[in-house]
XYZ file of C-alpha atoms in Angstrom:
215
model
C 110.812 110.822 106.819
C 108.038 112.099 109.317
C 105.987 114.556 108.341
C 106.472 116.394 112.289
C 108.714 116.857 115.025
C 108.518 115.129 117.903
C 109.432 117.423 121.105
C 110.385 115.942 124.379
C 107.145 116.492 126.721
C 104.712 115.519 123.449
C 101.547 113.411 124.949
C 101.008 110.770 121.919
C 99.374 107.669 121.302
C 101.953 104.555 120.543
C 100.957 102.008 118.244
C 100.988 98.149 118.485
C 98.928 96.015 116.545
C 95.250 96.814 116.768
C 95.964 98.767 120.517
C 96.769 102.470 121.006
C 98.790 103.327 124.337
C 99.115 107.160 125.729
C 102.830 107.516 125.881
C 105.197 110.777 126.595
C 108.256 112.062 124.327
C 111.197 112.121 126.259
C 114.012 112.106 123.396
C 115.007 110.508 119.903
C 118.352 109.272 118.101
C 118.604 108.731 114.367
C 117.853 110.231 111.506
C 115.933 109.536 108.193
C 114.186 105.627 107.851
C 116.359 105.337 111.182
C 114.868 107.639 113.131
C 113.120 106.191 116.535
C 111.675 108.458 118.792
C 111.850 107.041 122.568
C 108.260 107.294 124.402
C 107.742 106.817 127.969
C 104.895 104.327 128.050
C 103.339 103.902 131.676
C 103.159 99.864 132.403
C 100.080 100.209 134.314
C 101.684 99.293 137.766
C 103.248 102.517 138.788
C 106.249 102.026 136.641
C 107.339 103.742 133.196
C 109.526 102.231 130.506
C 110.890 104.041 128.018
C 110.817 102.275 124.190
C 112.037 103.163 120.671
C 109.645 103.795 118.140
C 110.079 104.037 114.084
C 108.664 107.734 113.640
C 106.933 106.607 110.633
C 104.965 104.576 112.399
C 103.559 106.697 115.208
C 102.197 109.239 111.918
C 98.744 107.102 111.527
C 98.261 106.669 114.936
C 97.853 110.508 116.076
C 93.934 110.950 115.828
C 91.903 110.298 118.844
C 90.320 106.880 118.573
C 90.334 104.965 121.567
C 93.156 104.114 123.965
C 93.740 100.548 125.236
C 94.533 99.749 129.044
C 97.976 100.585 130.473
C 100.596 98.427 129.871
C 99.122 97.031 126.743
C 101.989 97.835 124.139
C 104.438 96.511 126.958
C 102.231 93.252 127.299
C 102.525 92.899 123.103
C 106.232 93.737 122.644
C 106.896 90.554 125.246
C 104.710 88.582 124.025
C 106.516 89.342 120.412
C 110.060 88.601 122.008
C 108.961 85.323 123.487
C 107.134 84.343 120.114
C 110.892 85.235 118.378
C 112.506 82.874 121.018
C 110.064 80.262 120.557
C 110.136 80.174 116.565
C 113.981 79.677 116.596
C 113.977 77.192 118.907
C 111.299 75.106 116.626
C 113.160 76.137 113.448
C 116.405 74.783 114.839
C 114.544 71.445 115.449
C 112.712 71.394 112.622
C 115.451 72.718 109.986
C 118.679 71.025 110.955
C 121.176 72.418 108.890
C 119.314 76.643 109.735
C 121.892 78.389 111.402
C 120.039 81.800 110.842
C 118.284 83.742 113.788
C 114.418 85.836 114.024
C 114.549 89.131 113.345
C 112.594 91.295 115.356
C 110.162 94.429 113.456
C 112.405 94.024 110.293
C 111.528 96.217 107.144
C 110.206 95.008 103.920
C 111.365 97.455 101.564
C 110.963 101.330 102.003
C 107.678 101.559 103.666
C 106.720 98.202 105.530
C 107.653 96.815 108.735
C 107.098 92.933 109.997
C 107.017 92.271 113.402
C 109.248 88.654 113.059
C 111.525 87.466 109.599
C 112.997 84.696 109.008
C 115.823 83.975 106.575
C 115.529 80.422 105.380
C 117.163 77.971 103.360
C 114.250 78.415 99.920
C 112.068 80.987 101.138
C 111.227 84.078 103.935
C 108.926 83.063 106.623
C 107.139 86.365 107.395
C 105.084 86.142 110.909
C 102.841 89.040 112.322
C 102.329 88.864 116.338
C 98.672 90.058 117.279
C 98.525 90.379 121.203
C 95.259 91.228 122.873
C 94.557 91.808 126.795
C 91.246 91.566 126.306
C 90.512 87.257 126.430
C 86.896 87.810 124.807
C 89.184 89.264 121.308
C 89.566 87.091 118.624
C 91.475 87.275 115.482
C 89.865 89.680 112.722
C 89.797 88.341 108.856
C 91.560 92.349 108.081
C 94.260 91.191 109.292
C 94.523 88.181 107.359
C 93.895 90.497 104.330
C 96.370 93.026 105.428
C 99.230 89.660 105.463
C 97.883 89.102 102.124
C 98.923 92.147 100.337
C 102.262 91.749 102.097
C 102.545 88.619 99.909
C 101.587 89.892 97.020
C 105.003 91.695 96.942
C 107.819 89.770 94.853
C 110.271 88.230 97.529
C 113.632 86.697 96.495
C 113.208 83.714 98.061
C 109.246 83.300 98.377
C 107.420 83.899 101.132
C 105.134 81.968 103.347
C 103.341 84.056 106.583
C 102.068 83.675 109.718
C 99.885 85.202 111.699
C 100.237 84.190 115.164
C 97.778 85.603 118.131
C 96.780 84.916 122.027
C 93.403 85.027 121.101
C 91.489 82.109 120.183
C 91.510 81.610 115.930
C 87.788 80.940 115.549
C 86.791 78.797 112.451
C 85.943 81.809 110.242
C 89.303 82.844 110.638
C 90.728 79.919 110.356
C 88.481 79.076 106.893
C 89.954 82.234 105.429
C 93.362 80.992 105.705
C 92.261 78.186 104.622
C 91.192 79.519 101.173
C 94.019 81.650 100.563
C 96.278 78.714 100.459
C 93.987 76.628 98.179
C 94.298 79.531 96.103
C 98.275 80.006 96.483
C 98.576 82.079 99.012
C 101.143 80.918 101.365
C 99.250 81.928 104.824
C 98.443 80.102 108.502
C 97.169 81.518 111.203
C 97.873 80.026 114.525
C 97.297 80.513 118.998
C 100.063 79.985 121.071
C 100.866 81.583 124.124
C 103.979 81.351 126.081
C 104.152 78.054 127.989
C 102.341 76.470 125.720
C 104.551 72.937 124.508
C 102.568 70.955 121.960
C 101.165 73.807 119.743
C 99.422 75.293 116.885
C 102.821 76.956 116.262
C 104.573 73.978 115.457
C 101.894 72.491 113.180
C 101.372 75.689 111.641
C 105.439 76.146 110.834
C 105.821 72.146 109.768
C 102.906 73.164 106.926
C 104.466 76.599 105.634
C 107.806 75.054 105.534
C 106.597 71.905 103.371
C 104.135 74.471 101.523
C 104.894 74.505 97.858
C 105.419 78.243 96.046
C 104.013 78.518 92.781
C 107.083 79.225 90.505
């Protein structure tokens, strides 16, 4: 439930990944955990789209603390869709007999959201999309630890994660994932951007799908 109404003509900020976008109200369906309030987001060339958001997750994003450029959450939520299109088609080569499909901004239990899940054969594949517009961004080690916590949950099947990103994964990052897994936890972090044919993706999916969970 959200703890306040959204009104149609509300100026709030729209949440996606680390970015904040200034967005408008202009209606909502649903009601309860399905409630999505529909924002007008401006796409930074003159155009408006308008785009379903959980309510619950617009409630932490309400304080003033920076907006990013126009267009940003737009720029994200493709970049999410092609990453969906482009894990299915690898899963499909690399997992003959997977007849499943990516779901997009599923929920993991009551009160958490990922933006791609995957159903598989022996285990959930869980895979967090980080877009940023600004090229000089790289991946931060929080979110790493945020994925972390998500896999400290109890899964039926186990879960492996990914944390996929246009940025460029700089060796500190790449280290930390790198540690979790020598200590168990199930966790790559990879670049890929759309386009892109031989990638970090794939080599980064082979791993977590030969990965072996503890138990």
């Amino acid at each position: 439930m959200t703890n306040r109404d959204y009104q149609v003509g509300d100026a709030i900020l729209v949440p996606w990944g680390l970015d904040l976008v200034q967005g408008t109200v202009v209606g909502a369906y649903g009601e309860g955990l399905g409630l999505r309030v529909l924002v007008e987001v401006d796409l930074g060339d003159g155009n408006t789209e308008v785009l379903p958001f959980p309510a619950r997750a617009l409630e932490a994003t309400q304080q003033p603390g920076g907006h990013s450029p126009p267009g940003a959450w737009v720029q994200a939520s493709r970049y999410e869709e092609n990453l969906a299109r482009e894990l299915s088609r690898i899963l499909h080569t690399q997992i003959q007999e997977w007849a499943g499909t990516v779901e997009v901004n599923a929920q993991l239990g009551q009160n958490r959201e990922i933006d791609l899940l995957v159903h598989l054969p022996d285990r959930l594949l869980l895979v967090e999309a980080k877009h940023y517009t600004d090229s000089h961004r790289s991946l931060n080690t929080s979110t790493l630890n945020q994925m972390r916590e998500y896999l400290r949950n109890q899964y039926n099947p186990p879960a492996v994660a990914l944390i996929v990103t246009n940025a460029k994964v700089y060796p500190q990052a790449a280290t930390h994932a790198e540690k979790y897994r020598e200590s168990g936890v199930p966790l790559w972090v990879a670049t890929w951007h759309e386009g892109d044919t031989t990638t970090e993706l794939e080599m980064a999916l082979a791993e977590a799908l030969r990965f072996s969970i503890p138990g």
